[in-house]
GROMACS .gro file of C-alpha atoms in nm:
model
  240
    1MET     CA    1   1.172   1.775   0.237
    2ARG     CA    2   0.906   1.719   0.531
    3ALA     CA    3   0.531   1.703   0.511
    4SER     CA    4   0.219   1.495   0.590
    5ALA     CA    5  -0.138   1.462   0.541
    6ARG     CA    6  -0.475   1.311   0.625
    7MET     CA    7  -0.765   1.210   0.573
    8VAL     CA    8  -1.051   1.121   0.738
    9ALA     CA    9  -1.349   0.898   0.641
   10ARG     CA   10  -1.706   0.904   0.859
   11ALA     CA   11  -2.035   0.779   0.770
   12ASP     CA   12  -2.300   1.065   0.640
   13GLY     CA   13  -2.596   0.848   0.842
   14ARG     CA   14  -2.700   0.828   0.451
   15GLY     CA   15  -2.613   0.485   0.329
   16GLY     CA   16  -2.271   0.678   0.191
   17THR     CA   17  -1.978   0.806   0.353
   18ALA     CA   18  -1.854   1.185   0.355
   19LEU     CA   19  -1.492   1.344   0.393
   20VAL     CA   20  -1.518   1.524   0.703
   21GLU     CA   21  -1.083   1.563   0.704
   22VAL     CA   22  -0.842   1.592   0.325
   23HIS     CA   23  -0.539   1.856   0.395
   24GLY     CA   24  -0.222   1.766   0.243
   25GLU     CA   25   0.106   1.974   0.168
   26THR     CA   26   0.336   1.939  -0.105
   27PRO     CA   27   0.396   1.725  -0.237
   28LEU     CA   28   0.109   1.469  -0.018
   29LEU     CA   29  -0.173   1.617  -0.193
   30LEU     CA   30  -0.543   1.492  -0.173
   31ARG     CA   31  -0.786   1.496  -0.462
   32GLN     CA   32  -1.170   1.400  -0.412
   33THR     CA   33  -1.373   1.257  -0.633
   34PRO     CA   34  -1.740   1.178  -0.703
   35ALA     CA   35  -1.840   0.891  -0.503
   36ARG     CA   36  -1.978   0.561  -0.636
   37ASN     CA   37  -2.226   0.382  -0.515
   38GLY     CA   38  -2.190   0.622  -0.212
   39THR     CA   39  -1.822   0.541  -0.179
   40PRO     CA   40  -1.579   0.802  -0.245
   41THR     CA   41  -1.252   0.782  -0.417
   42VAL     CA   42  -0.986   1.010  -0.298
   43TYR     CA   43  -0.641   1.055  -0.524
   44VAL     CA   44  -0.266   1.103  -0.411
   45VAL     CA   45  -0.155   1.349  -0.625
   46GLY     CA   46   0.206   1.435  -0.644
   47GLY     CA   47   0.271   1.823  -0.602
   48ALA     CA   48   0.671   1.743  -0.655
   49ALA     CA   49   0.944   1.580  -0.783
   50GLY     CA   50   1.030   1.177  -0.581
   51PRO     CA   51   1.046   1.111  -0.310
   52LEU     CA   52   1.367   1.255  -0.288
   53ALA     CA   53   1.662   1.048  -0.043
   54GLY     CA   54   1.640   1.317   0.239
   55ASP     CA   55   1.233   1.323   0.220
   56ASP     CA   56   0.986   1.261   0.515
   57LEU     CA   57   0.626   1.238   0.420
   58ARG     CA   58   0.330   1.089   0.628
   59LEU     CA   59  -0.011   1.010   0.509
   60ASP     CA   60  -0.313   0.933   0.784
   61ILE     CA   61  -0.618   0.750   0.729
   62GLU     CA   62  -0.930   0.740   0.958
   63VAL     CA   63  -1.234   0.537   0.847
   64GLY     CA   64  -1.533   0.636   1.061
   65PRO     CA   65  -1.713   0.281   1.191
   66GLY     CA   66  -1.974   0.203   0.908
   67ALA     CA   67  -1.777   0.409   0.624
   68ALA     CA   68  -1.582   0.329   0.377
   69VAL     CA   69  -1.306   0.486   0.128
   70ARG     CA   70  -1.070   0.416  -0.162
   71VAL     CA   71  -0.690   0.597  -0.208
   72GLN     CA   72  -0.536   0.602  -0.456
   73THR     CA   73  -0.221   0.743  -0.662
   74VAL     CA   74  -0.267   0.903  -1.021
   75ALA     CA   75   0.087   0.778  -1.094
   76ALA     CA   76   0.357   0.606  -0.992
   77SER     CA   77   0.622   0.737  -0.688
   78VAL     CA   78   0.987   0.712  -0.800
   79ALA     CA   79   1.207   0.723  -0.522
   80LEU     CA   80   1.519   0.911  -0.621
   81PRO     CA   81   1.906   0.984  -0.491
   82GLY     CA   82   1.922   1.260  -0.386
   83ARG     CA   83   2.190   1.432  -0.097
   84PRO     CA   84   2.444   1.179  -0.037
   85GLY     CA   85   2.383   0.952   0.298
   86ALA     CA   86   2.122   1.065   0.291
   87VAL     CA   87   1.704   0.820   0.298
   88SER     CA   88   1.365   0.904   0.184
   89ARG     CA   89   1.019   0.788   0.374
   90MET     CA   90   0.746   0.768   0.318
   91VAL     CA   91   0.478   0.626   0.640
   92VAL     CA   92   0.105   0.596   0.580
   93ARG     CA   93  -0.080   0.511   0.893
   94ALA     CA   94  -0.396   0.363   0.890
   95VAL     CA   95  -0.684   0.314   1.192
   96VAL     CA   96  -1.007   0.162   1.034
   97HIS     CA   97  -1.310   0.098   1.290
   98ALA     CA   98  -1.543  -0.137   1.346
   99GLY     CA   99  -1.832  -0.191   1.013
  100ALA     CA  100  -1.556   0.037   0.789
  101THR     CA  101  -1.432  -0.018   0.483
  102LEU     CA  102  -1.040   0.081   0.345
  103HIS     CA  103  -0.903  -0.044  -0.016
  104TRP     CA  104  -0.567   0.090  -0.083
  105LEU     CA  105  -0.464   0.056  -0.388
  106PRO     CA  106  -0.237   0.315  -0.549
  107GLU     CA  107   0.046   0.238  -0.848
  108GLN     CA  108   0.376   0.094  -0.867
  109LEU     CA  109   0.638   0.303  -0.613
  110VAL     CA  110   0.935   0.295  -0.848
  111ALA     CA  111   1.366   0.225  -0.666
  112ALA     CA  112   1.481   0.434  -0.939
  113ALA     CA  113   1.952   0.400  -0.953
  114GLY     CA  114   2.102   0.537  -0.633
  115CYS     CA  115   1.807   0.593  -0.461
  116ALA     CA  116   1.751   0.510  -0.091
  117HIS     CA  117   1.381   0.444   0.037
  118LEU     CA  118   1.170   0.309   0.304
  119ALA     CA  119   0.835   0.258   0.279
  120GLU     CA  120   0.638   0.143   0.550
  121SER     CA  121   0.275   0.138   0.610
  122ARG     CA  122   0.098   0.073   1.006
  123VAL     CA  123  -0.277  -0.036   0.924
  124GLU     CA  124  -0.474  -0.085   1.271
  125LEU     CA  125  -0.855  -0.308   1.225
  126ALA     CA  126  -1.096  -0.295   1.461
  127ALA     CA  127  -1.301  -0.598   1.510
  128GLU     CA  128  -1.520  -0.653   1.168
  129ALA     CA  129  -1.324  -0.415   0.972
  130SER     CA  130  -1.251  -0.430   0.623
  131LEU     CA  131  -0.970  -0.410   0.376
  132ARG     CA  132  -0.785  -0.463   0.058
  133TRP     CA  133  -0.402  -0.314   0.069
  134ARG     CA  134  -0.209  -0.391  -0.241
  135ASP     CA  135   0.179  -0.285  -0.249
  136GLU     CA  136   0.368  -0.297  -0.591
  137LEU     CA  137   0.751  -0.248  -0.605
  138ILE     CA  138   0.947  -0.225  -0.924
  139CYS     CA  139   1.339  -0.268  -0.977
  140GLY     CA  140   1.448   0.016  -1.134
  141ARG     CA  141   1.359   0.169  -1.435
  142PHE     CA  142   1.387   0.015  -1.796
  143GLY     CA  143   1.761  -0.049  -1.840
  144GLU     CA  144   1.860   0.030  -1.506
  145GLU     CA  145   1.956  -0.141  -1.184
  146PRO     CA  146   1.787  -0.020  -0.869
  147GLY     CA  147   1.867   0.147  -0.558
  148SER     CA  148   1.782   0.035  -0.239
  149ALA     CA  149   1.431   0.015  -0.061
  150VAL     CA  150   1.307  -0.147   0.186
  151VAL     CA  151   0.933  -0.244   0.231
  152HIS     CA  152   0.802  -0.306   0.591
  153THR     CA  153   0.383  -0.321   0.664
  154SER     CA  154   0.267  -0.467   0.915
  155VAL     CA  155  -0.099  -0.529   1.006
  156ASP     CA  156  -0.340  -0.527   1.341
  157TYR     CA  157  -0.708  -0.724   1.320
  158ASP     CA  158  -0.903  -0.622   1.685
  159ASP     CA  159  -0.561  -0.558   1.834
  160ARG     CA  160  -0.432  -0.859   1.736
  161PRO     CA  161  -0.085  -0.945   1.484
  162LEU     CA  162  -0.225  -1.041   1.148
  163LEU     CA  163   0.014  -0.887   0.889
  164ARG     CA  164   0.376  -0.798   0.971
  165GLN     CA  165   0.588  -0.816   0.631
  166SER     CA  166   0.917  -0.692   0.492
  167LEU     CA  167   1.103  -0.684   0.170
  168ALA     CA  168   1.456  -0.499   0.081
  169VAL     CA  169   1.579  -0.517  -0.217
  170GLY     CA  170   1.896  -0.262  -0.419
  171PRO     CA  171   2.275  -0.261  -0.315
  172HIS     CA  172   2.230  -0.329   0.010
  173ALA     CA  173   2.048  -0.615   0.073
  174PRO     CA  174   2.215  -0.942  -0.025
  175GLY     CA  175   2.074  -1.215  -0.261
  176TRP     CA  176   1.724  -1.004  -0.317
  177ALA     CA  177   1.753  -1.110  -0.658
  178GLY     CA  178   1.889  -1.489  -0.608
  179PRO     CA  179   1.633  -1.741  -0.596
  180ALA     CA  180   1.529  -1.717  -0.251
  181VAL     CA  181   1.377  -1.407  -0.313
  182LEU     CA  182   1.269  -1.322  -0.608
  183GLY     CA  183   1.431  -1.536  -0.863
  184GLY     CA  184   1.574  -1.274  -1.120
  185ALA     CA  185   1.190  -1.068  -1.138
  186SER     CA  186   1.204  -0.665  -1.113
  187ALA     CA  187   0.886  -0.656  -0.978
  188THR     CA  188   0.718  -0.801  -0.676
  189GLY     CA  189   0.355  -0.730  -0.480
  190SER     CA  190   0.151  -0.817  -0.243
  191LEU     CA  191  -0.263  -0.797  -0.186
  192LEU     CA  192  -0.417  -0.817   0.139
  193VAL     CA  193  -0.783  -0.871   0.141
  194VAL     CA  194  -0.920  -0.871   0.468
  195ASP     CA  195  -1.301  -0.990   0.479
  196PRO     CA  196  -1.515  -1.079   0.817
  197SER     CA  197  -1.873  -1.151   0.524
  198SER     CA  198  -1.636  -1.443   0.359
  199PRO     CA  199  -1.427  -1.709   0.468
  200ALA     CA  200  -1.022  -1.711   0.390
  201GLN     CA  201  -0.945  -1.850   0.047
  202PRO     CA  202  -0.704  -2.177   0.049
  203ALA     CA  203  -0.347  -2.234  -0.050
  204GLN     CA  204  -0.264  -2.211  -0.403
  205VAL     CA  205   0.037  -2.197  -0.588
  206TRP     CA  206   0.049  -2.101  -0.958
  207ALA     CA  207   0.165  -1.957  -1.283
  208ASP     CA  208   0.521  -2.202  -1.206
  209GLY     CA  209   0.556  -2.042  -0.889
  210ALA     CA  210   0.524  -1.629  -0.909
  211VAL     CA  211   0.214  -1.583  -0.737
  212ALA     CA  212   0.061  -1.723  -0.471
  213ARG     CA  213  -0.234  -1.696  -0.197
  214LEU     CA  214  -0.250  -1.813   0.073
  215PRO     CA  215  -0.488  -1.729   0.430
  216LEU     CA  216  -0.383  -1.567   0.740
  217ALA     CA  217  -0.461  -1.666   1.042
  218ASP     CA  218  -0.562  -1.456   1.407
  219GLY     CA  219  -0.776  -1.325   1.147
  220PRO     CA  220  -1.033  -1.349   0.800
  221ALA     CA  221  -0.770  -1.209   0.547
  222THR     CA  222  -0.557  -1.403   0.248
  223LEU     CA  223  -0.259  -1.239   0.123
  224TRP     CA  224  -0.110  -1.239  -0.262
  225THR     CA  225   0.207  -1.193  -0.341
  226ALA     CA  226   0.367  -1.196  -0.664
  227THR     CA  227   0.634  -1.165  -0.923
  228ALA     CA  228   0.682  -1.089  -1.242
  229LEU     CA  229   0.884  -0.948  -1.530
  230ASP     CA  230   0.733  -0.612  -1.524
  231ALA     CA  231   0.400  -0.345  -1.405
  232HIS     CA  232   0.156  -0.530  -1.594
  233THR     CA  233   0.193  -0.904  -1.516
  234LEU     CA  234   0.238  -0.789  -1.191
  235ARG     CA  235  -0.069  -0.608  -1.159
  236THR     CA  236  -0.258  -0.893  -1.369
  237HIS     CA  237  -0.145  -1.149  -1.082
  238LEU     CA  238  -0.297  -0.866  -0.790
  239THR     CA  239  -0.598  -0.812  -0.888
  240GLY     CA  240  -0.841  -1.082  -0.752
   0.00000   0.00000   0.00000
């Protein structure tokens, strides 16, 4: 299955944000909810199971100057096996203009046994743009080994690289569960906060090394990374 969705937000001139384009195809259906404090929330609703191996999905987000929007999903995404040898792909591309804010806070991606999935995010931030970007990966459903999944995130700030991060898990990623990567944890994720109005927070590691907070060079940004034994604990680590 091939499907795409697109969302465009613009400042409405009254201190709020208007969604001037909201379009999606199954399984990437977009649903707007009433704005809170002038910031609308858009939910990505899965109109079909998956992603299944062979699916090629794309979501484009543009946040215009001075606008703010929050994007969430109604449930976790479960990457499932499909045609033998096929790979499922989900690409999210976001452009955030000067003075704009994007909150990307989806539910977890679950790499079910037998899947082959690529999750790719590319974010372009103008100077003075703000961002909260959370990615969470659960390695297999309860009681099963995970399939193969790669999560790649690329973020630029003011036309300069800010973050390049990749993680591969599953049978095609040797050593992924070892001490150099997840150390036996079945859940992992990151939260990137870019906020020009406040300085990046200092480096810190806690929870016996399961959680790390790192300031990033070339931008007013802080990156939280975490591992955990379950999705609930992971989420508590990534709400900073």
